Amino acid sequence: MTNSNASRVSTELTEAQIAVHWQEQELIQPPAQFVAQANLTDPAVAERFSLENFPECFKEYADLLTWQKYWHTTLDTSNPPFWRWFVGGLINASYNCVDRHLPTSKGKAALIFVPDSEDESHVSLTYQELYVRVNELAALLRDFAGLKAGDRVTIHMPMVLELPITMLACARLGVIHSVVFGGFSGQAAGQRIADSQSHVLITMDGYYRSGVPLDHKEKADIALAEAASEGQAVDKVLVWRRRPGQYLSNTPMVEGRDYFVDDLLRDYRGSRVAPVPMPAESPLFIMYSSGTTGRPKGCQHSTGGYLAYVTGTAKYILDVHPEDIYWCMADIGWITGHSYIVYGPLALGTTSVIYEGVPTYPDAGRPWRIAERLGVNIFHTAPTAIRQLRKAGPEEPSKYNHRFKLMVTVGEPIEPAVWYWYYEAVGKKQAVIVDTWWQTENGGFLCSTKPALDPMKPGSAGPGVPGIHPVIYDENGDEVPAGSGKAGNVCIRNPWPGSFQTIWRDPERYVATYYAKYCKDPQSKDWRDWPYFANDGAVLAADGYVRILGRVDDVINVAGHRLGTKELESACLTVPEVAEAAVVPVADEIKGRIPEVYISLKPGFSASAAIEAKAVAQIEAIIGKMARPKAVHIVPDMPKTRSGKIMRRVLAAISNSMSLGDVSTLANPEVVEEIRHMVQGEEPVAVKEAPEDIRRFGDE
Ligand code: PRX
């Protein structure tokens, strides 16, 4: 029942030892101008959302939505840990994000699309136009594609207006969308099509990245072949065109299977589709994420609980007001984009910006020019992008007159030096920063400061957000007290409405991965006995601020993208010459971590650049380019324990120039020096201190 990987967090470390990169930082108060206009300024929120008021406190979030039928039971715990929120309620997410804003705001921009090319002007889509486009597409999906409530659809699209339009059209019908990040390969999309049993794939011909047109439709053919090999047939591929009427792909359209959406839409002009009343508990979407095994898991999110949670947290933590111009640079293909580009901001009736390109194209001033031009006042991004922008253009923000009231960092720990640049250079000391910690599984934020109420602490996420009660447990399930300076496993004591409902078609894995470890009594129907285990290590300071140390499972966080080491290893094993593969994280100045690959070959083969290239090509084909390793090392043998287990910890130490520790008990200690020599060269490299997640990587 115990997840042995979780034991990697040593509870003996002091906070000072853990803080390899940084020490405990000073508190910084939110700027007064921010506080004066903030949505959440009443300190009584802590009392309202205390455990004594759980679960009824979340009515406050549910009441931000328009229900077709009001719910009767806030939380049903009769089948733990499969929590059911707002039971009895009927609601439609598309109605809440679109229709309900029409009486007051139909002429206001719901979405602004900023193309990759700076020569192309941006496109604003008003709430009225969004309403029309969502309705027409919903009619097409229903009448042409035959989709109905409960069906799954895989959407593999880049950052364009048509992506949220497609999601909202699905939501209007109660169709469960599974958006796959556009950067994932065709095979990765195919696996997800098969797992979600989608009969329809919605894709796009191509898009632009750093001035280069990319063929995206070619991935659809690979995806369909992969899905078919897993027994899932797709009968329709709906292809949006980046520019209606022009085809950006070199891949032929398949007669009777592939259709251009812009062509089909002509038949649906003026169509209106009544938003289907969905039970609060019906799934809104599936979002795949990486874990300890080779296969990604489909996190299933609900309609009512999820929408209530992202709306409430977007209002209180992101401080979204309807009149704001809000820009989140994440990709909609990840959970951040679902919750905080599409559903949360649109449910609040604000203007949300969608950017097709990369932060540093054509130069590192681009984000600040976009912000200045559009009047963006809330800016949301990840430490990797901040590090990149700081490195490429530290002075750039000072050249522009953008003015943010609030800035967000999400996805990875942020180093204080980087935080201060964000605060001083980008925010001009006028913007409050929220460092939001959460995961695909969670739907919305778990830890963050309340922007007008709590001081900021660079490098720390902060306390639990309203209604979230974090706790740090050691391996024995004992609480690690706040301020003890000891690391442990961060858990949440209570359920919350945004949490995923299960892993799609794998409820056992849901229980085993997130709840079994610290469940106090598997028979209990009391939520207090079922803390949520986040699979992250953390330290809780005396002031209740949580500092996240990183994953305690086999996941590597690359530039804020979650990659399973097992997924990369399985990709390497598809190279015929490869006998064994081990993937370890290497610390990187910009991307946080990058995977590095070790492979050993089957007898009769010798190391060659061609085999290394094949391993890289397989990783890119099976997962995507963002998983490209820093290096591939072909080793004579893997360092192994006497029982034959590959010692990934030793490989991680070599890749990161860390002390190797005692390797004498290995079955083949001599190979360690050989590999070290191969990777580091003649002279041993000076021993470095590595961040905590790397130091404990591969421990049992
Ligand atoms: O390790 C934590 C890290 O990102 C993981 C979740 O990744 P994903 O499901 O892709 O969701 C990313 C965006 C919500 C976590 O387990 N992480 C996320 N936010 C932070 C973070 N680490 C430190 N600080 C954060 N603010």
CSV table of C-alpha atoms in Angstrom, one decimal, residues 63-261:
chain,number,residue,atom,x,y,z
A,63,ASP,CA,-22.7,30.9,-5.8
A,64,LEU,CA,-20.4,32.7,-8.3
A,65,LEU,CA,-22.0,30.4,-11.0
A,66,THR,CA,-25.4,30.3,-12.6
A,67,TRP,CA,-27.1,26.9,-12.0
A,68,GLN,CA,-29.8,25.5,-14.1
A,69,LYS,CA,-30.9,23.6,-11.0
A,70,TYR,CA,-29.5,24.5,-7.6
A,71,TRP,CA,-27.7,21.7,-5.8
A,72,HIS,CA,-28.9,20.1,-2.5
A,73,THR,CA,-25.8,18.5,-1.0
A,74,THR,CA,-22.6,20.3,-0.8
A,75,LEU,CA,-20.4,17.2,-0.4
A,76,ASP,CA,-21.3,13.6,-0.5
A,77,THR,CA,-18.6,11.5,1.1
A,78,SER,CA,-20.4,8.1,1.0
A,79,ASN,CA,-17.8,6.5,-1.2
A,80,PRO,CA,-14.4,7.8,-0.2
A,81,PRO,CA,-12.2,9.0,-1.8
A,82,PHE,CA,-14.6,9.5,-4.7
A,83,TRP,CA,-15.9,12.8,-3.5
A,84,ARG,CA,-19.1,14.3,-5.0
A,85,TRP,CA,-19.6,18.0,-4.9
A,86,PHE,CA,-22.8,20.1,-5.2
A,87,VAL,CA,-24.9,17.0,-5.7
A,88,GLY,CA,-28.3,17.5,-7.3
A,89,GLY,CA,-27.2,20.5,-9.2
A,90,LEU,CA,-27.5,21.0,-13.0
A,91,ILE,CA,-25.1,23.3,-14.7
A,92,ASN,CA,-23.5,24.1,-18.1
A,93,ALA,CA,-20.0,25.3,-18.2
A,94,SER,CA,-20.4,26.9,-21.7
A,95,TYR,CA,-23.4,28.9,-20.5
A,96,ASN,CA,-21.5,30.1,-17.5
A,97,CYS,CA,-18.5,31.2,-19.6
A,98,VAL,CA,-20.4,32.7,-22.5
A,99,ASP,CA,-24.2,33.2,-22.4
A,100,ARG,CA,-24.6,34.7,-19.0
A,101,HIS,CA,-22.3,37.6,-19.9
A,102,LEU,CA,-24.3,38.7,-22.9
A,103,PRO,CA,-26.8,41.0,-21.2
A,104,THR,CA,-24.0,43.2,-19.8
A,105,SER,CA,-20.9,42.6,-21.9
A,106,LYS,CA,-21.7,41.3,-25.4
A,107,GLY,CA,-19.5,43.8,-27.1
A,108,LYS,CA,-16.6,43.3,-24.8
A,109,ALA,CA,-13.5,41.2,-25.8
A,110,ALA,CA,-13.8,37.7,-24.3
A,111,LEU,CA,-10.6,36.6,-25.9
A,112,ILE,CA,-7.7,38.4,-27.7
A,113,PHE,CA,-5.5,36.3,-30.0
A,114,VAL,CA,-2.0,37.5,-30.4
A,115,PRO,CA,-0.3,35.8,-33.4
A,116,ASP,CA,3.3,34.6,-33.4
A,117,SER,CA,4.3,37.2,-36.0
A,118,GLU,CA,4.5,40.7,-34.7
A,119,ASP,CA,3.5,42.0,-38.2
A,120,GLU,CA,0.1,40.3,-37.9
A,121,SER,CA,-2.3,42.3,-35.8
A,122,HIS,CA,-4.1,40.7,-32.9
A,123,VAL,CA,-7.7,39.5,-33.2
A,124,SER,CA,-10.4,40.3,-30.5
A,125,LEU,CA,-13.4,38.1,-30.1
A,126,THR,CA,-16.3,39.7,-28.3
A,127,TYR,CA,-18.6,37.7,-26.0
A,128,GLN,CA,-21.3,38.0,-28.6
A,129,GLU,CA,-18.9,36.5,-31.3
A,130,LEU,CA,-17.8,33.8,-28.9
A,131,TYR,CA,-21.4,32.9,-28.3
A,132,VAL,CA,-22.1,32.7,-32.1
A,133,ARG,CA,-19.0,30.6,-32.8
A,134,VAL,CA,-19.5,28.3,-29.9
A,135,ASN,CA,-23.1,27.7,-30.9
A,136,GLU,CA,-22.3,27.1,-34.5
A,137,LEU,CA,-19.6,24.6,-33.7
A,138,ALA,CA,-21.7,22.9,-31.1
A,139,ALA,CA,-24.4,22.4,-33.8
A,140,LEU,CA,-21.7,20.9,-36.1
A,141,LEU,CA,-20.4,18.6,-33.4
A,142,ARG,CA,-23.8,17.4,-32.6
A,143,ASP,CA,-25.3,17.1,-36.1
A,144,PHE,CA,-22.3,16.3,-38.3
A,145,ALA,CA,-20.0,14.5,-35.9
A,146,GLY,CA,-22.9,12.8,-34.0
A,147,LEU,CA,-21.5,13.8,-30.6
A,148,LYS,CA,-23.6,13.7,-27.4
A,149,ALA,CA,-23.3,14.2,-23.7
A,150,GLY,CA,-20.8,11.8,-22.2
A,151,ASP,CA,-18.9,11.1,-25.4
A,152,ARG,CA,-15.2,11.9,-25.4
A,153,VAL,CA,-13.4,14.0,-28.0
A,154,THR,CA,-9.6,14.4,-28.3
A,155,ILE,CA,-8.5,17.9,-29.2
A,156,HIS,CA,-4.9,18.3,-30.4
A,157,MET,CA,-4.5,21.9,-31.2
A,158,PRO,CA,-2.1,24.8,-30.8
A,159,MET,CA,-2.7,28.2,-29.1
A,160,VAL,CA,-5.4,29.7,-31.3
A,161,LEU,CA,-8.9,31.1,-30.7
A,162,GLU,CA,-10.4,27.9,-32.1
A,163,LEU,CA,-9.1,25.9,-29.2
A,164,PRO,CA,-11.3,27.5,-26.4
A,165,ILE,CA,-14.1,27.7,-28.9
A,166,THR,CA,-13.9,24.0,-29.4
A,167,MET,CA,-13.7,23.3,-25.7
A,168,LEU,CA,-16.7,25.4,-25.0
A,169,ALA,CA,-18.7,23.9,-27.8
A,170,CYS,CA,-18.0,20.4,-26.3
A,171,ALA,CA,-19.0,21.7,-22.8
A,172,ARG,CA,-22.2,23.1,-24.3
A,173,LEU,CA,-23.2,19.6,-25.3
A,174,GLY,CA,-21.8,17.8,-22.2
A,175,VAL,CA,-19.2,16.2,-24.4
A,176,ILE,CA,-16.0,15.4,-22.4
A,177,HIS,CA,-13.0,17.0,-24.0
A,178,SER,CA,-9.5,15.7,-23.7
A,179,VAL,CA,-7.1,18.4,-24.9
A,180,VAL,CA,-3.7,17.1,-25.7
A,181,PHE,CA,-0.9,19.7,-25.6
A,182,GLY,CA,0.0,20.7,-29.2
A,183,GLY,CA,3.7,20.0,-28.7
A,184,PHE,CA,3.0,16.3,-28.0
A,185,SER,CA,3.8,13.9,-30.8
A,186,GLY,CA,1.2,12.1,-32.9
A,187,GLN,CA,1.9,8.9,-31.1
A,188,ALA,CA,1.3,10.6,-27.7
A,189,ALA,CA,-2.0,12.0,-29.0
A,190,GLY,CA,-2.9,8.5,-30.3
A,191,GLN,CA,-2.3,6.9,-26.9
A,192,ARG,CA,-4.6,9.4,-25.4
A,193,ILE,CA,-7.2,9.0,-28.1
A,194,ALA,CA,-7.2,5.2,-27.3
A,195,ASP,CA,-7.3,5.6,-23.5
A,196,SER,CA,-10.2,8.1,-23.7
A,197,GLN,CA,-11.9,6.1,-26.4
A,198,SER,CA,-12.5,9.1,-28.6
A,199,HIS,CA,-14.2,8.6,-32.0
A,200,VAL,CA,-13.5,12.1,-33.1
A,201,LEU,CA,-10.2,14.0,-33.3
A,202,ILE,CA,-10.2,17.8,-33.6
A,203,THR,CA,-7.0,19.2,-34.9
A,204,MET,CA,-5.5,22.1,-36.9
A,205,ASP,CA,-3.5,22.2,-40.2
A,206,GLY,CA,-0.6,24.1,-38.8
A,207,TYR,CA,0.6,27.1,-36.8
A,208,TYR,CA,3.5,29.4,-36.3
A,209,ARG,CA,6.3,29.3,-33.8
A,210,SER,CA,9.2,31.8,-33.9
A,211,GLY,CA,8.3,32.7,-37.4
A,212,VAL,CA,8.3,29.1,-38.7
A,213,PRO,CA,5.2,27.5,-40.0
A,214,LEU,CA,4.7,24.1,-38.4
A,215,ASP,CA,2.8,21.2,-40.0
A,216,HIS,CA,0.4,19.9,-37.3
A,217,LYS,CA,-2.0,17.9,-39.3
A,218,GLU,CA,0.7,15.4,-40.1
A,219,LYS,CA,0.5,14.3,-36.4
A,220,ALA,CA,-3.2,13.4,-36.9
A,221,ASP,CA,-2.3,10.5,-39.2
A,222,ILE,CA,0.3,9.1,-36.8
A,223,ALA,CA,-2.2,9.6,-33.9
A,224,LEU,CA,-4.9,7.6,-35.7
A,225,ALA,CA,-2.5,4.8,-36.6
A,226,GLU,CA,-1.4,4.6,-33.0
A,227,ALA,CA,-5.0,4.7,-31.7
A,228,ALA,CA,-5.9,1.9,-34.2
A,229,SER,CA,-3.0,-0.2,-33.0
A,230,GLU,CA,-4.6,0.0,-29.5
A,231,GLY,CA,-8.0,-0.9,-30.9
A,232,GLN,CA,-9.6,2.5,-31.1
A,233,ALA,CA,-11.1,3.6,-34.4
A,234,VAL,CA,-11.6,7.3,-35.1
A,235,ASP,CA,-14.2,8.0,-37.7
A,236,LYS,CA,-13.9,11.7,-38.1
A,237,VAL,CA,-11.0,14.1,-38.1
A,238,LEU,CA,-12.1,17.7,-37.9
A,239,VAL,CA,-9.4,20.0,-39.2
A,240,TRP,CA,-9.4,23.7,-38.4
A,241,ARG,CA,-7.3,25.8,-40.7
A,242,ARG,CA,-5.1,28.5,-39.2
A,243,ARG,CA,-6.2,30.6,-42.1
A,244,PRO,CA,-9.6,29.5,-43.5
A,245,GLY,CA,-9.4,28.5,-47.1
A,246,GLN,CA,-5.6,28.0,-47.1
A,247,TYR,CA,-4.1,24.7,-46.1
A,248,LEU,CA,-0.8,24.9,-44.2
A,249,SER,CA,-0.1,21.2,-44.1
A,250,ASN,CA,1.5,18.9,-46.6
A,251,THR,CA,-0.4,15.9,-45.5
A,252,PRO,CA,-3.3,14.9,-47.7
A,253,MET,CA,-6.8,15.0,-46.3
A,254,VAL,CA,-8.4,11.5,-46.2
A,255,GLU,CA,-11.6,11.3,-48.1
A,256,GLY,CA,-14.6,10.5,-45.9
A,257,ARG,CA,-12.6,10.9,-42.7
A,258,ASP,CA,-10.9,14.3,-42.7
A,259,TYR,CA,-13.0,17.5,-42.9
A,260,PHE,CA,-12.2,21.2,-42.9
A,261,VAL,CA,-14.1,22.8,-40.1
